[in-house]
Short mmCIF file of C-alpha atoms and ligand atoms in Angstrom, two decimals:
data_model
loop_
_atom_site.label_atom_id
_atom_site.label_comp_id
_atom_site.label_asym_id
_atom_site.label_seq_id
_atom_site.Cartn_x
_atom_site.Cartn_y
_atom_site.Cartn_z
CA UNK V 64 83.97 81.60 61.95
CA UNK V 65 80.65 80.89 60.37
CA UNK V 66 77.86 83.43 59.75
CA UNK V 67 74.51 83.27 61.33
CA UNK V 68 72.05 82.59 58.49
CA UNK V 69 69.32 84.99 57.85
CA UNK V 70 66.68 82.66 59.21
CA UNK V 71 63.40 84.56 59.49
CA UNK V 72 61.81 81.87 61.62
CA UNK V 73 64.50 82.13 64.25
CA UNK V 74 62.81 83.82 67.22
CA UNK V 75 65.96 85.12 68.88
CA UNK V 76 69.17 86.41 67.17
CA UNK V 77 72.13 84.37 67.97
CA UNK V 78 74.46 87.32 68.41
CA UNK V 79 72.47 88.08 71.55
CA UNK V 80 73.13 84.77 73.07
CA UNK V 81 75.91 83.89 75.56
CA UNK V 82 76.70 80.39 76.64
CA UNK V 83 78.80 80.84 79.73
CA UNK V 84 80.18 78.89 82.72
CA UNK V 85 80.99 80.12 86.19
CA UNK V 86 84.16 78.65 87.57
CA UNK V 87 85.52 79.05 91.14
CA UNK V 88 87.43 77.64 93.97
CA UNK V 89 85.00 76.27 96.58
CA UNK V 90 83.73 79.00 98.79
CA UNK V 91 84.75 81.85 96.44
CA UNK V 92 81.05 82.57 95.80
CA UNK V 93 80.05 80.63 92.63
CA UNK V 94 76.68 79.65 94.08
CA UNK V 95 75.89 83.10 95.41
CA UNK V 96 76.92 84.77 92.18
CA UNK V 97 74.78 82.41 90.09
CA UNK V 98 71.82 82.94 92.38
CA UNK V 99 72.17 86.68 92.37
CA UNK V 100 72.43 86.79 88.61
CA UNK V 101 69.22 84.78 88.34
CA UNK V 102 67.53 86.85 90.97
CA UNK V 103 68.49 90.18 89.53
CA UNK V 104 67.83 89.29 85.92
CA UNK V 105 64.53 87.76 86.91
CA UNK V 106 63.65 90.87 88.82
CA UNK V 107 64.55 93.06 85.84
CA UNK V 108 62.63 90.81 83.58
CA UNK V 109 59.50 91.30 85.76
CA UNK V 110 59.97 95.00 86.01
CA UNK V 111 60.47 95.08 82.23
CA UNK V 112 57.08 93.44 81.77
CA UNK V 113 55.00 95.30 84.19
CA UNK V 114 56.79 98.69 84.23
CA UNK V 115 55.84 98.94 87.86
CA UNK V 116 58.13 98.95 90.75
CA UNK V 117 55.56 97.75 93.19
CA UNK V 118 55.18 94.35 91.43
CA UNK V 119 58.85 93.64 92.03
CA UNK V 120 58.39 93.22 95.73
CA UNK V 121 55.70 90.66 95.27
CA UNK V 122 57.77 88.76 92.85
CA UNK V 123 60.77 88.89 95.21
CA UNK V 124 58.62 87.33 97.97
CA UNK V 125 57.33 84.64 95.67
CA UNK V 126 60.83 83.87 94.54
CA UNK V 127 62.04 83.58 98.09
CA UNK V 128 59.31 81.20 98.87
CA UNK V 129 59.86 78.96 95.79
CA UNK V 130 63.62 79.04 95.84
CA UNK V 131 65.64 79.73 92.76
CA UNK V 132 66.67 77.04 90.30
CA UNK V 133 70.47 77.19 90.43
CA UNK V 134 71.13 73.56 90.72
CA UNK V 135 70.34 72.77 87.15
CA UNK V 136 72.92 71.58 84.52
CA UNK V 137 72.06 74.68 82.41
CA UNK V 138 69.74 77.58 83.20
CA UNK V 139 68.59 80.36 80.90
CA UNK V 140 68.22 83.98 81.83
CA UNK V 141 67.48 87.23 79.98
CA UNK V 142 69.16 90.49 80.48
CA UNK V 143 68.48 93.93 79.05
CA UNK V 144 71.78 95.62 78.78
CA UNK V 145 71.71 99.22 79.83
CA UNK V 146 72.11 101.62 77.01
CA UNK V 147 72.98 104.77 78.97
CA UNK V 148 74.15 104.76 82.50
CA UNK V 149 70.83 103.76 83.85
CA UNK V 150 69.47 100.28 83.48
CA UNK V 151 66.00 101.30 84.43
CA UNK V 152 65.74 103.63 81.43
CA UNK V 153 66.82 101.18 78.82
CA UNK V 154 64.20 98.55 78.09
CA UNK V 155 64.33 98.81 74.35
CA UNK V 156 64.61 95.79 72.15
CA UNK V 157 67.93 94.82 73.59
CA UNK V 158 67.15 91.48 75.26
CA UNK V 159 70.08 89.24 75.66
CA UNK V 160 69.94 85.53 76.51
CA UNK V 161 72.51 84.11 78.84
CA UNK V 162 72.79 80.34 79.31
CA UNK V 163 74.67 79.49 82.41
CA UNK V 164 76.13 76.00 82.15
CA UNK V 165 77.20 74.24 85.40
CA UNK V 166 80.94 73.61 85.38
CA UNK V 167 82.05 70.78 87.67
CA UNK V 168 84.58 71.84 90.15
CA UNK V 169 86.76 68.67 89.83
CA UNK V 170 90.43 69.11 90.26
CA UNK V 171 91.51 66.33 87.99
CA UNK V 172 91.24 66.33 84.36
CA UNK V 173 88.09 64.49 83.48
CA UNK V 174 85.94 63.99 80.45
CA UNK V 175 83.22 65.93 82.25
CA UNK V 176 85.34 68.98 82.70
CA UNK V 177 86.54 68.82 79.11
CA UNK V 178 82.95 68.44 77.91
CA UNK V 179 81.58 71.37 79.98
CA UNK V 180 84.41 73.48 78.58
CA UNK V 181 83.42 72.48 75.16
CA UNK V 182 79.79 73.40 75.32
CA UNK V 183 80.36 76.94 76.76
CA UNK V 184 81.81 79.83 74.77
CA UNK V 185 83.15 81.83 77.65
CA UNK V 186 83.48 81.86 81.45
CA UNK V 187 83.37 84.03 84.49
CA UNK V 188 86.10 82.86 86.85
CA UNK V 189 85.35 83.94 90.46
CA UNK V 190 88.16 84.56 92.96
CA UNK V 191 87.71 85.42 96.55
CA UNK V 192 89.11 88.98 97.34
CA UNK V 193 90.59 87.55 100.58
CA UNK V 194 91.92 84.25 99.57
CA UNK V 195 93.06 85.25 96.09
CA UNK V 196 94.27 82.79 93.44
CA UNK V 197 94.02 79.37 95.06
CA UNK V 198 95.62 76.04 93.71
CA UNK V 199 92.26 74.44 92.53
CA UNK V 200 91.52 77.55 90.42
CA UNK V 201 94.98 77.47 88.91
CA UNK V 202 94.10 73.92 87.56
CA UNK V 203 90.73 75.05 86.07
CA UNK V 204 92.48 78.13 84.61
CA UNK V 205 94.97 75.99 82.77
CA UNK V 206 92.30 73.79 81.39
CA UNK V 207 90.35 76.86 80.21
CA UNK V 208 93.61 78.17 78.54
CA UNK V 209 94.13 74.78 76.91
CA UNK V 210 90.65 74.89 75.41
CA UNK V 211 90.82 78.49 74.50
CA UNK V 212 87.90 79.56 76.62
CA UNK V 213 87.64 83.37 76.74
CA UNK V 214 87.26 84.52 80.38
CA UNK V 215 86.40 87.41 82.62
CA UNK V 216 87.57 87.43 86.29
CA UNK V 217 85.35 88.64 89.08
CA UNK V 218 87.14 89.30 92.31
CA UNK V 219 84.31 88.68 94.82
CA UNK V 220 83.81 89.32 98.53
CA UNK V 221 85.44 92.77 98.33
CA UNK V 222 83.24 93.58 101.38
CA UNK V 223 85.03 91.06 103.56
CA UNK V 224 87.72 91.82 106.14
CA UNK V 225 91.09 91.36 104.48
CA UNK V 226 89.89 91.72 100.92
CA UNK V 227 92.56 93.28 98.65
CA UNK V 228 91.74 93.89 95.08
CA UNK V 229 95.22 95.00 94.03
CA UNK V 230 96.88 92.02 95.59
CA UNK V 231 94.51 89.55 93.77
CA UNK V 232 94.96 91.49 90.49
CA UNK V 233 98.65 91.13 90.86
CA UNK V 234 98.33 87.29 91.57
CA UNK V 235 96.15 87.01 88.35
CA UNK V 236 99.00 88.37 86.38
CA UNK V 237 101.84 86.62 88.19
CA UNK V 238 100.51 83.25 89.26
CA UNK V 239 98.30 82.68 86.24
CA UNK V 240 100.41 84.59 83.74
CA UNK V 241 97.35 86.38 82.54
CA UNK V 242 97.47 89.47 80.35
CA UNK V 243 94.86 91.22 82.68
CA UNK V 244 93.23 94.58 82.68
CA UNK V 245 91.03 96.13 85.31
CA UNK V 246 87.54 97.04 84.01
CA UNK V 247 85.83 97.63 87.45
CA UNK V 248 87.76 98.76 90.36
CA UNK V 249 86.17 98.58 93.87
CA UNK V 250 85.68 101.84 95.67
CA UNK V 251 86.57 101.28 99.30
CA UNK V 252 86.90 97.84 100.71
CA UNK V 253 85.72 95.64 103.61
CA UNK V 254 82.63 97.16 105.30
CA UNK V 255 83.39 100.43 103.44
CA UNK V 256 82.89 98.87 99.96
CA UNK V 257 80.80 101.71 98.43
CA UNK V 258 80.79 101.09 94.66
CA UNK V 259 83.01 100.61 91.60
CA UNK V 260 84.98 102.72 89.25
CA UNK V 261 83.95 101.95 85.75
CA UNK V 262 87.35 102.28 84.02
CA UNK V 263 86.17 102.32 80.36
CA UNK V 264 83.43 104.95 81.11
CA UNK V 265 85.48 106.82 83.70
CA UNK V 266 82.49 106.97 86.03
CA UNK V 267 81.86 106.12 89.68
CA UNK V 268 79.01 103.67 90.29
CA UNK V 269 77.80 103.88 93.93
CA UNK V 270 75.93 101.07 95.61
CA UNK V 271 72.76 102.26 97.40
CA UNK V 272 70.55 100.35 99.66
CA UNK V 273 66.89 100.53 98.64
CA UNK V 274 63.80 99.29 100.33
CA UNK V 275 62.14 98.16 97.16
CA UNK V 276 64.94 96.86 95.11
CA UNK V 277 67.17 95.49 97.80
CA UNK V 278 70.06 97.51 96.53
CA UNK V 279 70.32 99.88 93.57
CA UNK V 280 72.96 102.30 92.37
CA UNK V 281 73.79 105.93 91.48
CA UNK V 282 76.25 106.92 88.75
CA UNK V 283 78.41 109.80 89.81
CA UNK V 284 81.42 111.78 88.53
CA UNK V 285 84.65 110.68 89.98
CA UNK V 286 86.15 112.50 92.91
CA UNK V 287 89.62 113.99 92.37
CA UNK V 288 91.30 111.17 94.03
CA UNK V 289 89.22 108.61 92.03
CA UNK V 290 89.96 110.52 88.87
CA UNK V 291 93.67 110.02 89.30
CA UNK V 292 93.19 106.26 89.91
CA UNK V 293 90.74 105.79 87.00
CA UNK V 294 92.90 107.72 84.57
CA UNK V 295 95.92 105.60 85.54
CA UNK V 296 93.88 102.37 85.16
CA UNK V 297 92.54 103.66 81.80
CA UNK V 298 96.06 104.43 80.42
CA UNK V 299 97.29 101.02 81.58
CA UNK V 300 94.29 99.40 79.99
CA UNK V 301 94.81 101.22 76.65
CA UNK V 302 98.40 100.13 76.54
CA UNK V 303 97.74 96.53 77.49
CA UNK V 304 94.85 96.13 74.93
CA UNK V 305 96.90 97.94 72.20
CA UNK V 306 99.65 95.50 72.81
CA UNK V 307 97.36 92.66 71.68
CA UNK V 308 94.92 94.34 69.32
CA UNK V 309 96.31 95.68 66.09
CA UNK V 310 93.28 97.93 65.41
CA UNK V 311 93.67 99.83 68.66
CA UNK V 312 97.45 99.82 68.39
CA UNK V 313 97.24 101.53 65.02
CA UNK V 314 94.95 104.34 66.39
CA UNK V 315 97.18 104.60 69.50
CA UNK V 316 100.39 105.09 67.46
CA UNK V 317 98.83 107.39 64.99
CA UNK V 318 97.47 109.43 67.87
CA UNK V 319 93.98 109.22 66.47
CA UNK V 320 91.01 109.89 68.76
CA UNK V 321 89.98 106.77 70.61
CA UNK V 322 86.37 106.51 71.59
CA UNK V 323 85.10 104.56 74.61
CA UNK V 324 83.34 102.40 71.91
CA UNK V 325 86.58 101.75 70.23
CA UNK V 326 88.12 100.68 73.44
CA UNK V 327 85.18 98.29 74.22
CA UNK V 328 85.39 96.72 70.83
CA UNK V 329 89.12 96.21 71.21
CA UNK V 330 88.69 94.65 74.58
CA UNK V 331 86.05 92.36 73.13
CA UNK V 332 88.15 91.21 70.21
CA UNK V 333 91.23 90.69 72.41
CA UNK V 334 89.19 88.71 75.10
CA UNK V 335 87.57 86.48 72.50
CA UNK V 336 90.98 85.90 70.96
CA UNK V 337 92.17 84.79 74.40
CA UNK V 338 94.87 87.52 74.54
CA UNK V 339 93.23 89.50 77.38
CA UNK V 340 91.56 88.97 80.68
CA UNK V 341 89.21 91.77 81.91
CA UNK V 342 89.09 91.87 85.69
CA UNK V 343 86.16 93.20 87.87
CA UNK V 344 86.15 93.65 91.50
CA UNK V 345 83.06 93.73 93.63
CA UNK V 346 80.67 91.61 95.66
CA UNK V 347 77.98 89.17 94.69
CA UNK V 348 75.90 90.75 97.47
CA UNK V 349 75.78 94.03 95.53
CA UNK V 350 73.01 94.40 92.91
CA UNK V 351 75.00 96.79 90.80
CA UNK V 352 78.23 94.78 91.06
CA UNK V 353 76.32 91.87 89.45
CA UNK V 354 74.64 94.05 86.87
CA UNK V 355 77.99 95.51 85.73
CA UNK V 356 79.34 91.92 85.52
CA UNK V 357 76.41 90.94 83.25
CA UNK V 358 77.14 93.97 81.04
CA UNK V 359 80.72 92.79 80.76
CA UNK V 360 79.50 89.31 79.79
CA UNK V 361 77.54 90.81 76.94
CA UNK V 362 80.32 93.34 75.98
CA UNK V 363 83.34 91.04 76.12
CA UNK V 364 82.39 87.41 75.93
CA UNK V 365 81.62 85.73 72.59
CA UNK V 366 78.26 84.69 71.17
CA UNK V 367 78.20 81.40 69.33
CA UNK V 368 78.81 83.15 66.01
CA UNK V 369 82.05 84.65 67.29
CA UNK V 370 83.76 81.41 67.66
CA UNK V 371 84.92 78.76 65.19
CA UNK V 372 82.51 76.07 64.02
CA UNK V 373 82.72 72.70 65.79
CA UNK V 374 84.54 69.93 64.01
CA UNK V 375 83.26 66.39 64.30
CA UNK V 376 84.50 63.08 62.88
CA UNK V 377 83.19 60.05 61.05
CA UNK V 378 82.48 57.42 63.73
CA UNK V 379 83.80 54.72 61.31
CA UNK V 380 86.89 56.69 60.32
CA UNK V 381 88.32 59.01 62.89
CA UNK V 382 90.64 60.65 60.51
CA UNK V 383 87.77 62.01 58.47
CA UNK V 384 86.83 65.38 59.91
CA UNK V 385 83.43 66.87 59.33
CA UNK V 386 82.79 70.58 59.88
CA UNK V 387 79.65 71.33 61.78
CA UNK V 388 78.75 74.87 60.83
CA UNK V 389 76.81 77.19 63.19
CA UNK V 390 74.03 77.40 60.80
CA UNK V 391 70.22 76.79 61.22
CA UNK V 392 70.00 75.42 57.60
CA UNK V 393 72.69 72.86 58.03
CA UNK V 394 71.94 69.19 59.21
CA UNK V 395 71.03 68.94 62.83
CA UNK V 396 73.94 68.01 65.16
CA UNK V 397 74.05 68.43 68.98
CA UNK V 398 76.12 67.27 71.95
CA UNK V 399 74.40 65.75 74.94
CA UNK V 400 76.42 67.10 77.73
CA UNK V 401 74.46 66.24 80.77
CA UNK V 402 71.75 63.77 81.96
CA UNK V 403 69.62 65.04 84.71
CA UNK V 404 66.76 63.86 86.85
CA UNK V 405 64.42 66.73 87.37
CA UNK V 406 61.85 66.55 89.99
CA UNK V 407 59.19 68.08 87.93
CA UNK V 408 59.79 66.79 84.44
CA UNK V 409 61.74 63.52 84.95
CA UNK V 410 64.75 62.53 82.86
CA UNK V 411 66.31 65.33 81.00
CA UNK V 412 69.04 65.34 78.43
CA UNK V 413 70.82 68.72 78.26
CA UNK V 414 72.25 69.44 74.85
CA UNK V 415 74.02 72.08 72.79
CA UNK V 416 72.98 72.43 69.20
CA UNK V 417 76.09 73.01 66.98
CA UNK V 418 74.15 73.03 63.64
CA UNK V 419 70.69 72.84 62.30
CA UNK V 420 67.51 72.97 64.29
CA UNK V 421 65.69 70.34 66.47
CA UNK V 422 61.97 70.44 66.85
CA UNK V 423 59.57 68.82 69.30
CA UNK V 424 58.48 65.46 67.78
CA UNK V 425 61.48 65.06 65.52
CA UNK V 426 63.07 61.71 65.06
CA UNK V 427 66.75 62.03 65.79
CA UNK V 428 69.73 59.66 65.36
CA UNK V 429 72.51 58.60 67.71
CA UNK V 430 75.50 57.71 65.71
CA UNK V 431 77.01 55.70 68.63
CA UNK V 432 74.06 53.43 69.17
CA UNK V 433 72.95 53.65 65.43
CA UNK V 434 69.49 54.01 66.86
CA UNK V 435 66.67 56.49 66.12
CA UNK V 436 64.77 58.16 68.85
CA UNK V 437 61.86 60.58 69.13
CA UNK V 438 62.08 63.91 70.90
CA UNK V 439 59.13 64.02 73.26
CA UNK V 440 59.44 67.48 74.75
CA UNK V 441 61.99 70.36 74.48
CA UNK V 442 62.38 72.40 77.61
CA UNK V 443 64.20 75.64 78.61
CA UNK V 444 65.04 75.88 82.31
CA UNK V 445 64.74 79.37 83.57
CA UNK V 446 65.22 80.85 87.06
CA UNK V 447 61.58 80.54 88.06
CA UNK V 448 60.08 78.11 85.54
CA UNK V 449 60.50 75.30 83.03
CA UNK V 450 59.20 76.46 79.61
CA UNK V 451 58.24 74.02 76.87
CA UNK V 452 59.62 75.22 73.49
CA UNK V 453 58.89 74.05 69.98
CA UNK V 454 62.43 74.18 68.57
CA UNK V 455 66.03 74.74 69.52
CA UNK V 456 68.38 76.39 66.96
CA UNK V 457 72.06 76.34 66.16
CA UNK V 458 74.22 77.74 68.98
CA UNK V 459 71.58 77.34 71.68
CA UNK V 460 71.22 75.17 74.74
CA UNK V 461 68.05 73.40 75.98
CA UNK V 462 66.93 70.00 77.45
CA UNK V 463 64.96 67.20 75.83
CA UNK V 464 62.65 64.57 77.28
CA UNK V 465 61.82 61.27 75.79
CA UNK V 466 65.22 59.76 74.84
CA UNK V 467 65.64 56.17 76.06
CA UNK V 468 69.26 55.12 75.46
CA UNK V 469 71.76 58.02 75.73
CA UNK V 470 74.97 58.76 77.60
CA UNK V 471 76.72 61.95 78.23
CA UNK V 472 79.00 62.82 75.41
CA UNK V 473 76.73 61.35 72.72
CA UNK V 474 76.24 63.15 69.58
CA UNK V 475 72.62 63.65 68.49
CA UNK V 476 72.15 64.19 64.91
CA UNK V 477 69.68 64.17 62.02
CA UNK V 478 68.70 60.75 60.91
CA UNK V 479 71.58 59.08 58.85
CA UNK V 480 74.05 61.79 59.70
CA UNK V 481 77.02 59.86 60.79
CA UNK V 482 79.03 62.36 62.84
CA UNK V 483 80.45 62.39 66.33
CA UNK V 484 81.59 65.46 68.18
CA UNK V 485 83.56 63.57 70.87
CA UNK V 486 85.91 60.65 70.15
CA UNK V 487 83.95 57.65 71.39
CA UNK V 488 86.77 56.62 73.73
CA UNK V 489 85.89 58.43 76.89
CA UNK V 490 85.84 55.87 79.64
CA UNK V 491 82.40 56.33 80.85
CA UNK V 492 79.66 53.82 81.64
CA UNK V 493 76.56 53.55 79.44
CA UNK V 494 73.64 54.98 81.22
CA UNK V 495 70.33 53.55 80.12
CA UNK V 496 67.49 55.95 80.63
CA UNK V 497 64.76 53.49 79.71
P1 LIG M 1224 80.76 78.41 96.31
O1 LIG M 1224 81.31 77.28 97.09
O2 LIG M 1224 81.88 79.05 95.42
O3 LIG M 1224 79.56 78.14 95.55
O4 LIG M 1224 80.48 79.63 97.38
P2 LIG M 1224 79.14 80.12 97.95
O5 LIG M 1224 78.37 80.97 97.01
O6 LIG M 1224 78.37 79.01 98.55
O7 LIG M 1224 79.73 81.20 99.07
C1 LIG M 1224 80.44 80.75 100.16
C2 LIG M 1224 80.17 81.72 101.33
O8 LIG M 1224 80.65 82.98 100.95
C3 LIG M 1224 78.73 81.82 101.65
O9 LIG M 1224 78.59 81.91 103.04
C4 LIG M 1224 78.29 83.11 101.06
O10 LIG M 1224 77.35 83.76 101.69
C5 LIG M 1224 79.58 84.02 101.15
N1 LIG M 1224 79.71 84.93 100.10
C6 LIG M 1224 79.58 84.87 98.76
N2 LIG M 1224 79.65 86.08 98.15
C7 LIG M 1224 80.04 86.96 99.11
C8 LIG M 1224 80.35 88.37 99.02
O11 LIG M 1224 80.33 89.02 98.00
N3 LIG M 1224 80.57 88.91 100.24
C9 LIG M 1224 80.57 88.20 101.43
N4 LIG M 1224 80.86 88.80 102.48
N5 LIG M 1224 80.25 86.93 101.47
C10 LIG M 1224 80.03 86.30 100.31
#
């Protein structure tokens, strides 16, 4: 682990950044979920700016006309995590940045899958509440396990006929061998899907249709029947988490008081250490279901400073390892993970910065080609716009314009910094972007 330097120029704290992928079997709802995340976060964003519910409707209409950018290799969105129970009361300085990286759904092991797993720090794995755990997802799951990617599971489509949360939860444990805990349990199912039980907070979150917001929610106390279910799930969660987290185990054994915050922190530690899989059931069609999932992403998946620094190698001597610290003050080193032809901007190179900072106009170096190139523009892709940015800092993801010769998997570094993040043996054609 490496500490985030105290860099006063850095506009956004790294601990509030999440680089995540969304993985799913075809048809489980990956596209819908991504779209809804962008839609709801964009909506919240606009509400946050104007503090006026009426403006939201206009924005929703505009958005519908324009279509949402979900087909990009990486898209950045912002989320204000609720402080209390009510998101609409919590617009303090708690902005979070979530970079959603497209993960290819290939069945076979490929360099591309490995690369996408490498640039993200955590993932949401979507299952269909009807179909459950399917073979293709088992393959992706094993790859994510091999690369130690912390995960949350979203059991989607709980509103569909035949959806069964308990069955899918059992499959996650049995077929995937996951040490799973339920954090959000659907209330009702099929057309009677009414909300979710928030297990950690022991509250019922009810979905409510709303003319202005499409759908919103109400937080209620649990009914007697729900109380029993929630209490059982909470005890099961405590025991499972205590089984893999020493700090919580200690409190549990000593019979010390355990706060909700203690439990959340323990879930976070265990999830990041890849010893636990939090599971949420819901529907991508329900606003609140998606919001609770975003809160779980912030609460339980790692920021770039929660994970180990990347290790590169000397291109002339692969036995020489070079640590690439997550530090703005270190030499610039990034991985080009995707080339993309964008209809507005032209040829884009998506990259993740592992160390240092890259600025617009910088000359950078490609240790594979041994050539220097100039960064023409730096761009952040958001749900509703492309934004030119001046710099991209350690741990963050953006796209650059202006590189001529580059291929996916190339390391981009400070001039003269001979380091490669991927062994240069991947069987991929050289794509000239000249
Ligand atoms: P992908 O192949 O994983 O990207 O799946 P899509 O997002 O394209 O979804 C496949 C189908 O399932 C589409 O017809 C969606 O409208 C539908 N779908 C997605 N999420 C839900 C959900 O929560 N409930 C229901 N009933 N349908 C859903």
